Amino acid sequence: MSGRLPPAGRWLLHRAVGAVLVLWGAASLTFLVLHLVPGDPVTTLLGASATDSAALREEIRHEYHLDDPLAVQYVSFLGRLVTGDLGSSYQQQQPVSLIIGEQVGDTAELALSALALLVVAALVTATATAGRRRRVRGAVSGAELMAVSTPAFWLGIVLLTVFSFRLNVFPVAGAGDWRSLVLPAVTLAVPFGSLLAQVLREGMEAALHQPFALTARSRGLGGTALRLRHALRHAAVPAVTLSGWLAGGLLGGTVLVETVFARPGLGRVALDAISGRDIPVVVGLVLLSATVYLVVNAIADLVCLWADPRLRSPV
């Protein structure tokens, strides 16, 4: 059937099938984790700090079909997820969708700010240093390597010490205004931006040695214009592919950054849910992370198709 579809249709079909398989795998893994944890699943769902009662335990058994065979529980679990029902957190006495919905805005604000910052910094750094003298590129590469190797929590503490405690430029904690977003976004962007800049610069330098670059120079095109108009587009494919992976890393990095800067967000929710064994919230966050990862990688693939026409040829 896929052979009768146009290339765009086959691409969409492959992406849709892949997305369903990834989400199904993530849901199945979290279901197995719930049942592989030693002890009664009801006790696991309640957690150590929850108010326990016979009526509540019976309600949980009925909601999750825990008295039915495992296959029936699995089908019921997947059925609820398909309808968008992520269940309830019995520790917080709230639906999981509400817990995530209340915090997703702060995390999205932080992740998108860091993503914009790291992309701009990588573009500027790579464009300014690609094809330059060896000493310049060596010094910049060394600084980028140090930035990639620096732990995010350590960088965050250093920034807090300098700009919040000593200079009093930015607030120490919270998420009140744009000033409270600067240091967390910089902390999150520095290691990922340095990695992206290295990949982008290598791609641009490879493009500058291609025959089209020599032709462009012979027509009088300047070095900066050559990088921006031609080399950057050729280097975009590996950089954009890496950006899809970086977006997933940013979500994971928010756990540390939100903790260091005492910001609200999904990172704090995930940390509390894991430490408190709040399984329904953990399941919801895993599925949300898988969905975001799939969407970001689909967007990255579309950008690659736009940047490199050779990728549009039939598979």
mmCIF file with all atom_site columns, C-alpha atoms in Angstrom, residues 91-171:
data_model
loop_
_atom_site.group_PDB
_atom_site.id
_atom_site.type_symbol
_atom_site.label_atom_id
_atom_site.label_alt_id
_atom_site.label_comp_id
_atom_site.label_asym_id
_atom_site.label_entity_id
_atom_site.label_seq_id
_atom_site.pdbx_PDB_ins_code
_atom_site.Cartn_x
_atom_site.Cartn_y
_atom_site.Cartn_z
_atom_site.occupancy
_atom_site.B_iso_or_equiv
_atom_site.pdbx_formal_charge
_atom_site.auth_seq_id
_atom_site.auth_comp_id
_atom_site.auth_asym_id
_atom_site.auth_atom_id
_atom_site.pdbx_PDB_model_num
ATOM 1  C CA . GLN A 1 91  ? -0.458 11.304 46.563 1.00 0.00 ? 91  GLN A CA 1
ATOM 2  C CA . GLN A 1 92  ? -1.402 14.775 45.300 1.00 0.00 ? 92  GLN A CA 1
ATOM 3  C CA . GLN A 1 93  ? -5.140 14.083 45.003 1.00 0.00 ? 93  GLN A CA 1
ATOM 4  C CA . GLN A 1 94  ? -5.208 15.536 41.469 1.00 0.00 ? 94  GLN A CA 1
ATOM 5  C CA . PRO A 1 95  ? -5.487 14.235 37.908 1.00 0.00 ? 95  PRO A CA 1
ATOM 6  C CA . VAL A 1 96  ? -2.089 13.727 36.296 1.00 0.00 ? 96  VAL A CA 1
ATOM 7  C CA . SER A 1 97  ? -3.095 15.851 33.301 1.00 0.00 ? 97  SER A CA 1
ATOM 8  C CA . LEU A 1 98  ? -3.847 18.776 35.638 1.00 0.00 ? 98  LEU A CA 1
ATOM 9  C CA . ILE A 1 99  ? -0.510 18.415 37.470 1.00 0.00 ? 99  ILE A CA 1
ATOM 10 C CA . ILE A 1 100 ? 1.399  18.418 34.190 1.00 0.00 ? 100 ILE A CA 1
ATOM 11 C CA . GLY A 1 101 ? -0.726 21.164 32.646 1.00 0.00 ? 101 GLY A CA 1
ATOM 12 C CA . GLU A 1 102 ? -0.053 23.533 35.551 1.00 0.00 ? 102 GLU A CA 1
ATOM 13 C CA . GLN A 1 103 ? 3.728  23.200 35.189 1.00 0.00 ? 103 GLN A CA 1
ATOM 14 C CA . VAL A 1 104 ? 4.330  22.641 31.485 1.00 0.00 ? 104 VAL A CA 1
ATOM 15 C CA . GLY A 1 105 ? 4.236  26.378 30.695 1.00 0.00 ? 105 GLY A CA 1
ATOM 16 C CA . ASP A 1 106 ? 7.201  27.225 32.941 1.00 0.00 ? 106 ASP A CA 1
ATOM 17 C CA . THR A 1 107 ? 9.277  24.354 31.560 1.00 0.00 ? 107 THR A CA 1
ATOM 18 C CA . ALA A 1 108 ? 8.385  25.204 27.954 1.00 0.00 ? 108 ALA A CA 1
ATOM 19 C CA . GLU A 1 109 ? 9.370  28.834 28.587 1.00 0.00 ? 109 GLU A CA 1
ATOM 20 C CA . LEU A 1 110 ? 12.746 27.765 29.969 1.00 0.00 ? 110 LEU A CA 1
ATOM 21 C CA . ALA A 1 111 ? 13.457 25.125 27.305 1.00 0.00 ? 111 ALA A CA 1
ATOM 22 C CA . LEU A 1 112 ? 12.457 27.366 24.370 1.00 0.00 ? 112 LEU A CA 1
ATOM 23 C CA . SER A 1 113 ? 14.483 30.295 25.730 1.00 0.00 ? 113 SER A CA 1
ATOM 24 C CA . ALA A 1 114 ? 17.531 28.060 26.140 1.00 0.00 ? 114 ALA A CA 1
ATOM 25 C CA . LEU A 1 115 ? 16.986 26.574 22.661 1.00 0.00 ? 115 LEU A CA 1
ATOM 26 C CA . ALA A 1 116 ? 16.785 30.017 21.029 1.00 0.00 ? 116 ALA A CA 1
ATOM 27 C CA . LEU A 1 117 ? 19.834 31.200 22.937 1.00 0.00 ? 117 LEU A CA 1
ATOM 28 C CA . LEU A 1 118 ? 21.975 28.173 22.070 1.00 0.00 ? 118 LEU A CA 1
ATOM 29 C CA . VAL A 1 119 ? 20.998 28.237 18.378 1.00 0.00 ? 119 VAL A CA 1
ATOM 30 C CA . VAL A 1 120 ? 21.852 31.946 18.022 1.00 0.00 ? 120 VAL A CA 1
ATOM 31 C CA . ALA A 1 121 ? 25.141 31.534 19.925 1.00 0.00 ? 121 ALA A CA 1
ATOM 32 C CA . ALA A 1 122 ? 26.108 28.494 17.842 1.00 0.00 ? 122 ALA A CA 1
ATOM 33 C CA . LEU A 1 123 ? 25.298 30.270 14.566 1.00 0.00 ? 123 LEU A CA 1
ATOM 34 C CA . VAL A 1 124 ? 27.318 33.354 15.495 1.00 0.00 ? 124 VAL A CA 1
ATOM 35 C CA . THR A 1 125 ? 30.294 31.376 16.823 1.00 0.00 ? 125 THR A CA 1
ATOM 36 C CA . ALA A 1 126 ? 30.445 28.916 13.929 1.00 0.00 ? 126 ALA A CA 1
ATOM 37 C CA . THR A 1 127 ? 30.017 31.604 11.257 1.00 0.00 ? 127 THR A CA 1
ATOM 38 C CA . ALA A 1 128 ? 32.677 33.812 12.824 1.00 0.00 ? 128 ALA A CA 1
ATOM 39 C CA . THR A 1 129 ? 35.290 31.063 13.252 1.00 0.00 ? 129 THR A CA 1
ATOM 40 C CA . ALA A 1 130 ? 34.746 28.620 10.353 1.00 0.00 ? 130 ALA A CA 1
ATOM 41 C CA . GLY A 1 131 ? 37.690 28.680 7.991  1.00 0.00 ? 131 GLY A CA 1
ATOM 42 C CA . ARG A 1 132 ? 39.687 31.099 10.150 1.00 0.00 ? 132 ARG A CA 1
ATOM 43 C CA . ARG A 1 133 ? 43.270 30.682 11.253 1.00 0.00 ? 133 ARG A CA 1
ATOM 44 C CA . ARG A 1 134 ? 44.176 27.581 13.230 1.00 0.00 ? 134 ARG A CA 1
ATOM 45 C CA . ARG A 1 135 ? 44.918 29.490 16.449 1.00 0.00 ? 135 ARG A CA 1
ATOM 46 C CA . VAL A 1 136 ? 41.500 31.134 16.447 1.00 0.00 ? 136 VAL A CA 1
ATOM 47 C CA . ARG A 1 137 ? 39.665 27.889 15.792 1.00 0.00 ? 137 ARG A CA 1
ATOM 48 C CA . GLY A 1 138 ? 41.795 26.047 18.357 1.00 0.00 ? 138 GLY A CA 1
ATOM 49 C CA . ALA A 1 139 ? 41.092 28.585 21.089 1.00 0.00 ? 139 ALA A CA 1
ATOM 50 C CA . VAL A 1 140 ? 37.344 28.583 20.376 1.00 0.00 ? 140 VAL A CA 1
ATOM 51 C CA . SER A 1 141 ? 37.221 24.776 20.179 1.00 0.00 ? 141 SER A CA 1
ATOM 52 C CA . GLY A 1 142 ? 39.024 24.518 23.525 1.00 0.00 ? 142 GLY A CA 1
ATOM 53 C CA . ALA A 1 143 ? 36.537 26.883 25.151 1.00 0.00 ? 143 ALA A CA 1
ATOM 54 C CA . GLU A 1 144 ? 33.630 24.916 23.660 1.00 0.00 ? 144 GLU A CA 1
ATOM 55 C CA . LEU A 1 145 ? 35.074 21.645 24.924 1.00 0.00 ? 145 LEU A CA 1
ATOM 56 C CA . MET A 1 146 ? 35.294 23.097 28.437 1.00 0.00 ? 146 MET A CA 1
ATOM 57 C CA . ALA A 1 147 ? 31.699 24.319 28.190 1.00 0.00 ? 147 ALA A CA 1
ATOM 58 C CA . VAL A 1 148 ? 30.441 20.910 27.025 1.00 0.00 ? 148 VAL A CA 1
ATOM 59 C CA . SER A 1 149 ? 32.286 19.199 29.893 1.00 0.00 ? 149 SER A CA 1
ATOM 60 C CA . THR A 1 150 ? 31.003 21.592 32.569 1.00 0.00 ? 150 THR A CA 1
ATOM 61 C CA . PRO A 1 151 ? 28.210 20.123 34.739 1.00 0.00 ? 151 PRO A CA 1
ATOM 62 C CA . ALA A 1 152 ? 25.046 22.218 34.481 1.00 0.00 ? 152 ALA A CA 1
ATOM 63 C CA . PHE A 1 153 ? 24.460 22.338 38.235 1.00 0.00 ? 153 PHE A CA 1
ATOM 64 C CA . TRP A 1 154 ? 28.026 23.629 38.847 1.00 0.00 ? 154 TRP A CA 1
ATOM 65 C CA . LEU A 1 155 ? 27.650 26.305 36.166 1.00 0.00 ? 155 LEU A CA 1
ATOM 66 C CA . GLY A 1 156 ? 24.318 27.328 37.670 1.00 0.00 ? 156 GLY A CA 1
ATOM 67 C CA . ILE A 1 157 ? 25.826 27.696 41.136 1.00 0.00 ? 157 ILE A CA 1
ATOM 68 C CA . VAL A 1 158 ? 28.699 29.810 39.747 1.00 0.00 ? 158 VAL A CA 1
ATOM 69 C CA . LEU A 1 159 ? 26.281 32.094 37.883 1.00 0.00 ? 159 LEU A CA 1
ATOM 70 C CA . LEU A 1 160 ? 24.122 32.440 40.985 1.00 0.00 ? 160 LEU A CA 1
ATOM 71 C CA . THR A 1 161 ? 27.157 33.313 43.122 1.00 0.00 ? 161 THR A CA 1
ATOM 72 C CA . VAL A 1 162 ? 28.458 35.965 40.718 1.00 0.00 ? 162 VAL A CA 1
ATOM 73 C CA . PHE A 1 163 ? 25.338 37.587 39.253 1.00 0.00 ? 163 PHE A CA 1
ATOM 74 C CA . SER A 1 164 ? 22.809 37.096 42.063 1.00 0.00 ? 164 SER A CA 1
ATOM 75 C CA . PHE A 1 165 ? 24.648 37.033 45.386 1.00 0.00 ? 165 PHE A CA 1
ATOM 76 C CA . ARG A 1 166 ? 27.568 39.404 44.589 1.00 0.00 ? 166 ARG A CA 1
ATOM 77 C CA . LEU A 1 167 ? 26.400 41.698 41.780 1.00 0.00 ? 167 LEU A CA 1
ATOM 78 C CA . ASN A 1 168 ? 22.674 41.439 42.587 1.00 0.00 ? 168 ASN A CA 1
ATOM 79 C CA . VAL A 1 169 ? 21.776 41.696 38.891 1.00 0.00 ? 169 VAL A CA 1
ATOM 80 C CA . PHE A 1 170 ? 19.377 38.758 38.658 1.00 0.00 ? 170 PHE A CA 1
ATOM 81 C CA . PRO A 1 171 ? 17.020 37.234 41.260 1.00 0.00 ? 171 PRO A CA 1
#
